[in-house]
Amino acid sequence: MILFPAIDLKDGQCVRLKLGDMEQATVYNADPAAQAKTFEDQGFEWLHVVDLNGAFAGESVNGAAVDAILKATTNPVQLGGGIRTLEHIENWLARGLARVILGTVAVRDPALVIEACKQFPGKIAVGIDAKGGKVAVEGWAEASELGVIELAKKFEGAGVSAIIYTDIDRDGILAGINWDATLALADAVSIPVIASGGLASMHDVRRMLEPDAVRLEGAISGRALYDGRIDPAEALALIASRKGAAA
């Protein structure tokens, strides 16, 4: 079970959005690289990064900030937002990413995701962002008619390393993870699932360590960490103790 701290990039700064709205952005750190180092120093073992501008533009926009993050931390980094071609994927992996997250292109061109998994085994994750149970694309700006599980099943057996499932209706408002939908997705596919959107408190951290949730790869936390609602040392110690008990 991994707790992934999140750095969302907008105009080169570390921000959090409310309900995926670019106009409702709170700046938490003007130096994303320093934030990445802070997370590493706190004991986190992974880093989740999203290029918000890139998600809307369809190409990487905050590349300089991501490069600075990669230089600042030794932790593996996963990146999503605007990565939509095999060339984009190859370029980012060459720059040091541990894995890339494909979102819009997973809806628009599933075959590209499958080909990417062949070319870059273990390096491809799929981001599924849902609003009202339907998949959203283009930085959450457009809704599709595709169901979450319907999309996820397209990648069974393809070699996708993880599915990052975000409930947009809960993202950035500290409403708690949508456990019902997240666990239903985890039950429906064999691909590891990472919960995202709404992790609000230590209660949620404890919830993700319950027996029915341990099949998840982990969960992503943003605003709750920045606001101090989740204490990194306490959360990581709790996760470590559960891992020790399971060993």
Short mmCIF file of C-alpha atoms in Angstrom, two decimals:
data_model
loop_
_atom_site.label_atom_id
_atom_site.label_comp_id
_atom_site.label_asym_id
_atom_site.label_seq_id
_atom_site.Cartn_x
_atom_site.Cartn_y
_atom_site.Cartn_z
CA MET A 1 0.00 0.00 0.00
CA ILE A 2 1.56 3.27 -1.17
CA LEU A 3 0.55 6.79 -0.19
CA PHE A 4 1.40 9.00 -3.17
CA PRO A 5 1.84 12.71 -2.41
CA ALA A 6 0.63 14.84 -5.31
CA ILE A 7 2.15 17.82 -7.07
CA ASP A 8 -0.26 19.42 -9.52
CA LEU A 9 1.48 21.91 -11.81
CA LYS A 10 -0.18 25.07 -13.12
CA ASP A 11 1.94 27.81 -14.67
CA GLY A 12 5.06 26.31 -13.10
CA GLN A 13 3.67 26.34 -9.57
CA CYS A 14 2.44 23.64 -7.22
CA VAL A 15 -1.33 24.07 -6.85
CA ARG A 16 -4.49 22.24 -5.95
CA LEU A 17 -7.74 22.65 -7.85
CA LYS A 18 -11.26 22.48 -6.51
CA LEU A 19 -13.42 20.01 -8.46
CA GLY A 20 -10.98 20.12 -11.36
CA ASP A 21 -11.67 23.80 -12.06
CA MET A 22 -8.57 25.66 -13.31
CA GLU A 23 -10.13 28.91 -12.12
CA GLN A 24 -10.27 27.56 -8.55
CA ALA A 25 -6.57 26.95 -7.98
CA THR A 26 -4.78 27.44 -4.67
CA VAL A 27 -1.00 27.90 -4.91
CA TYR A 28 0.78 25.87 -2.24
CA ASN A 29 4.38 26.21 -3.36
CA ALA A 30 5.96 28.34 -6.08
CA ASP A 31 8.89 25.89 -6.15
CA PRO A 32 7.65 22.39 -7.11
CA ALA A 33 11.17 20.94 -6.94
CA ALA A 34 11.51 22.04 -3.31
CA GLN A 35 8.10 20.48 -2.60
CA ALA A 36 9.25 17.21 -4.16
CA LYS A 37 12.34 17.20 -1.92
CA THR A 38 10.17 17.93 1.12
CA PHE A 39 7.97 14.94 0.37
CA GLU A 40 11.05 12.72 0.04
CA ASP A 41 12.48 14.03 3.31
CA GLN A 42 9.15 13.27 5.01
CA GLY A 43 9.56 9.61 4.04
CA PHE A 44 7.31 9.22 1.02
CA GLU A 45 8.60 6.69 -1.50
CA TRP A 46 6.78 7.80 -4.66
CA LEU A 47 5.62 11.06 -6.21
CA HIS A 48 2.51 11.71 -8.32
CA VAL A 49 2.75 14.70 -10.66
CA VAL A 50 0.13 16.17 -12.99
CA ASP A 51 0.76 18.82 -15.65
CA LEU A 52 -2.61 20.58 -15.44
CA ASN A 53 -1.89 22.99 -18.27
CA GLY A 54 -0.72 20.06 -20.37
CA ALA A 55 -3.94 18.16 -19.77
CA PHE A 56 -5.89 20.99 -21.37
CA ALA A 57 -3.33 21.77 -24.09
CA GLY A 58 -2.80 18.16 -25.18
CA GLU A 59 0.98 18.46 -24.83
CA SER A 60 3.46 19.01 -22.03
CA VAL A 61 3.50 22.60 -20.78
CA ASN A 62 5.26 22.42 -17.42
CA GLY A 63 8.23 20.42 -18.66
CA ALA A 64 10.82 22.64 -16.99
CA ALA A 65 9.14 22.20 -13.61
CA VAL A 66 8.98 18.42 -14.07
CA ASP A 67 12.66 18.29 -15.01
CA ALA A 68 13.48 20.27 -11.86
CA ILE A 69 11.41 17.82 -9.79
CA LEU A 70 13.25 14.86 -11.29
CA LYS A 71 16.57 16.45 -10.35
CA ALA A 72 15.41 17.28 -6.83
CA THR A 73 14.19 13.82 -5.76
CA THR A 74 15.50 10.29 -5.96
CA ASN A 75 11.96 8.94 -5.56
CA PRO A 76 10.26 7.38 -8.58
CA VAL A 77 7.90 9.87 -10.25
CA GLN A 78 4.75 9.20 -12.25
CA LEU A 79 3.45 11.96 -14.52
CA GLY A 80 0.14 12.61 -16.25
CA GLY A 81 -1.25 15.48 -18.28
CA GLY A 82 -0.89 16.03 -22.00
CA ILE A 83 1.01 12.83 -22.78
CA ARG A 84 -0.73 11.56 -25.89
CA THR A 85 1.81 10.09 -28.34
CA LEU A 86 4.44 7.37 -28.27
CA GLU A 87 7.02 10.12 -28.84
CA HIS A 88 5.78 11.97 -25.74
CA ILE A 89 6.05 8.76 -23.72
CA GLU A 90 9.53 7.88 -24.94
CA ASN A 91 10.76 11.41 -24.31
CA TRP A 92 9.50 11.54 -20.76
CA LEU A 93 10.80 8.11 -19.81
CA ALA A 94 14.20 9.09 -21.22
CA ARG A 95 14.15 12.15 -18.96
CA GLY A 96 13.82 9.96 -15.89
CA LEU A 97 10.15 9.26 -15.18
CA ALA A 98 9.32 5.93 -13.58
CA ARG A 99 6.01 5.78 -15.43
CA VAL A 100 3.66 7.91 -17.47
CA ILE A 101 -0.08 8.21 -16.96
CA LEU A 102 -2.27 8.15 -20.07
CA GLY A 103 -5.76 9.61 -19.68
CA THR A 104 -7.44 11.26 -22.65
CA VAL A 105 -5.57 9.07 -25.15
CA ALA A 106 -6.81 5.95 -23.32
CA VAL A 107 -10.32 6.99 -24.35
CA ARG A 108 -9.48 8.35 -27.79
CA ASP A 109 -6.96 5.70 -28.88
CA PRO A 110 -6.85 2.57 -26.69
CA ALA A 111 -4.62 0.87 -29.25
CA LEU A 112 -1.89 3.41 -28.56
CA VAL A 113 -1.97 2.54 -24.86
CA ILE A 114 -1.67 -1.16 -25.66
CA GLU A 115 1.25 -0.48 -28.02
CA ALA A 116 2.91 1.70 -25.38
CA CYS A 117 2.68 -1.16 -22.88
CA LYS A 118 4.51 -3.39 -25.36
CA GLN A 119 7.23 -0.84 -26.04
CA PHE A 120 7.67 0.34 -22.45
CA PRO A 121 6.74 -2.60 -20.18
CA GLY A 122 5.95 -1.65 -16.59
CA LYS A 123 6.08 2.05 -17.40
CA ILE A 124 2.48 2.77 -18.44
CA ALA A 125 -0.40 3.67 -16.14
CA VAL A 126 -3.91 4.65 -17.20
CA GLY A 127 -5.69 7.58 -15.59
CA ILE A 128 -9.47 7.23 -15.44
CA ASP A 129 -11.20 10.40 -14.28
CA ALA A 130 -14.94 10.10 -13.73
CA LYS A 131 -17.80 12.49 -13.19
CA GLY A 132 -21.16 10.96 -12.38
CA GLY A 133 -19.73 7.54 -13.23
CA LYS A 134 -18.74 8.55 -16.77
CA VAL A 135 -15.18 9.09 -17.98
CA ALA A 136 -14.06 12.69 -18.50
CA VAL A 137 -11.28 13.76 -20.87
CA GLU A 138 -9.31 16.84 -21.99
CA GLY A 139 -8.37 17.89 -18.49
CA TRP A 140 -11.86 16.98 -17.22
CA ALA A 141 -13.35 19.59 -19.54
CA GLU A 142 -15.31 17.07 -21.63
CA ALA A 143 -17.54 14.19 -20.57
CA SER A 144 -17.79 10.96 -22.53
CA GLU A 145 -20.47 8.29 -22.54
CA LEU A 146 -17.94 5.68 -21.52
CA GLY A 147 -18.30 3.94 -18.17
CA VAL A 148 -15.31 3.56 -15.86
CA ILE A 149 -15.27 -0.24 -15.77
CA GLU A 150 -16.01 -0.43 -19.50
CA LEU A 151 -12.86 1.58 -20.22
CA ALA A 152 -10.72 -0.28 -17.70
CA LYS A 153 -11.60 -3.66 -19.17
CA LYS A 154 -10.17 -2.59 -22.54
CA PHE A 155 -6.71 -2.83 -21.00
CA GLU A 156 -6.97 -6.20 -19.25
CA GLY A 157 -3.94 -8.27 -20.14
CA ALA A 158 -2.23 -5.38 -21.96
CA GLY A 159 0.43 -4.84 -19.32
CA VAL A 160 -0.88 -1.62 -17.76
CA SER A 161 0.99 -1.20 -14.48
CA ALA A 162 -1.82 0.65 -12.65
CA ILE A 163 -5.12 2.44 -13.06
CA ILE A 164 -5.38 5.77 -11.27
CA TYR A 165 -9.06 6.35 -10.60
CA THR A 166 -10.19 9.87 -9.73
CA ASP A 167 -13.69 10.86 -8.72
CA ILE A 168 -13.83 14.45 -10.00
CA ASP A 169 -16.86 15.23 -7.84
CA ARG A 170 -14.68 14.75 -4.76
CA ASP A 171 -11.33 16.05 -5.95
CA GLY A 172 -9.86 18.92 -3.97
CA ILE A 173 -12.77 19.34 -1.57
CA LEU A 174 -11.72 16.86 1.15
CA ALA A 175 -14.94 14.88 0.82
CA GLY A 176 -13.30 11.47 1.28
CA ILE A 177 -12.48 8.81 -1.28
CA ASN A 178 -15.39 7.30 -3.21
CA TRP A 179 -14.67 3.86 -1.80
CA ASP A 180 -17.69 2.13 -3.35
CA ALA A 181 -16.75 3.09 -6.91
CA THR A 182 -13.02 2.59 -6.36
CA LEU A 183 -13.39 -0.88 -4.89
CA ALA A 184 -15.94 -1.86 -7.55
CA LEU A 185 -13.34 -0.99 -10.17
CA ALA A 186 -10.67 -2.97 -8.32
CA ASP A 187 -13.03 -5.95 -8.20
CA ALA A 188 -13.77 -5.72 -11.94
CA VAL A 189 -10.19 -5.81 -13.25
CA SER A 190 -6.92 -7.49 -12.36
CA ILE A 191 -4.92 -4.29 -12.97
CA PRO A 192 -3.78 -2.63 -9.72
CA VAL A 193 -5.92 0.41 -8.82
CA ILE A 194 -4.78 3.62 -7.15
CA ALA A 195 -7.48 5.71 -5.47
CA SER A 196 -7.51 9.46 -6.10
CA GLY A 197 -9.78 12.38 -5.35
CA GLY A 198 -10.97 13.33 -1.89
CA LEU A 199 -8.49 11.71 0.53
CA ALA A 200 -9.29 13.95 3.45
CA SER A 201 -7.96 12.70 6.77
CA MET A 202 -6.27 9.99 8.76
CA HIS A 203 -9.65 8.26 8.78
CA ASP A 204 -9.26 7.75 5.03
CA VAL A 205 -5.72 6.45 5.52
CA ARG A 206 -7.02 3.91 8.01
CA ARG A 207 -9.88 3.04 5.66
CA MET A 208 -7.50 2.16 2.85
CA LEU A 209 -5.81 -0.33 5.19
CA GLU A 210 -9.03 -2.23 5.87
CA PRO A 211 -9.14 -5.81 4.49
CA ASP A 212 -11.45 -4.98 1.57
CA ALA A 213 -9.15 -2.18 0.39
CA VAL A 214 -5.74 -3.81 0.69
CA ARG A 215 -5.97 -5.01 -2.90
CA LEU A 216 -5.51 -1.39 -3.97
CA GLU A 217 -1.98 -0.33 -4.87
CA GLY A 218 -2.47 2.81 -2.85
CA ALA A 219 -4.01 6.26 -2.77
CA ILE A 220 -3.03 9.78 -3.80
CA SER A 221 -3.20 12.71 -1.39
CA GLY A 222 -2.90 16.39 -2.24
CA ARG A 223 -4.81 19.06 -0.36
CA ALA A 224 -5.03 17.07 2.89
CA LEU A 225 -1.23 16.89 3.06
CA TYR A 226 -0.76 20.56 2.20
CA ASP A 227 -3.38 21.66 4.71
CA GLY A 228 -1.96 19.47 7.46
CA ARG A 229 -5.06 17.30 7.77
CA ILE A 230 -2.86 14.24 7.25
CA ASP A 231 0.36 14.03 9.24
CA PRO A 232 2.99 12.40 6.99
CA ALA A 233 4.89 10.71 9.80
CA GLU A 234 1.73 9.30 11.38
CA ALA A 235 0.30 8.13 8.06
CA LEU A 236 3.50 6.46 6.88
CA ALA A 237 4.07 4.82 10.26
CA LEU A 238 0.53 3.41 10.18
CA ILE A 239 1.02 2.02 6.67
CA ALA A 240 4.39 0.53 7.65
CA SER A 241 2.91 -1.12 10.73
CA ARG A 242 0.15 -2.71 8.66
CA LYS A 243 2.71 -3.96 6.16
CA GLY A 244 4.74 -5.44 8.99
CA ALA A 245 1.69 -7.16 10.43
CA ALA A 246 0.85 -8.66 7.03
CA ALA A 247 4.38 -9.93 6.41
#
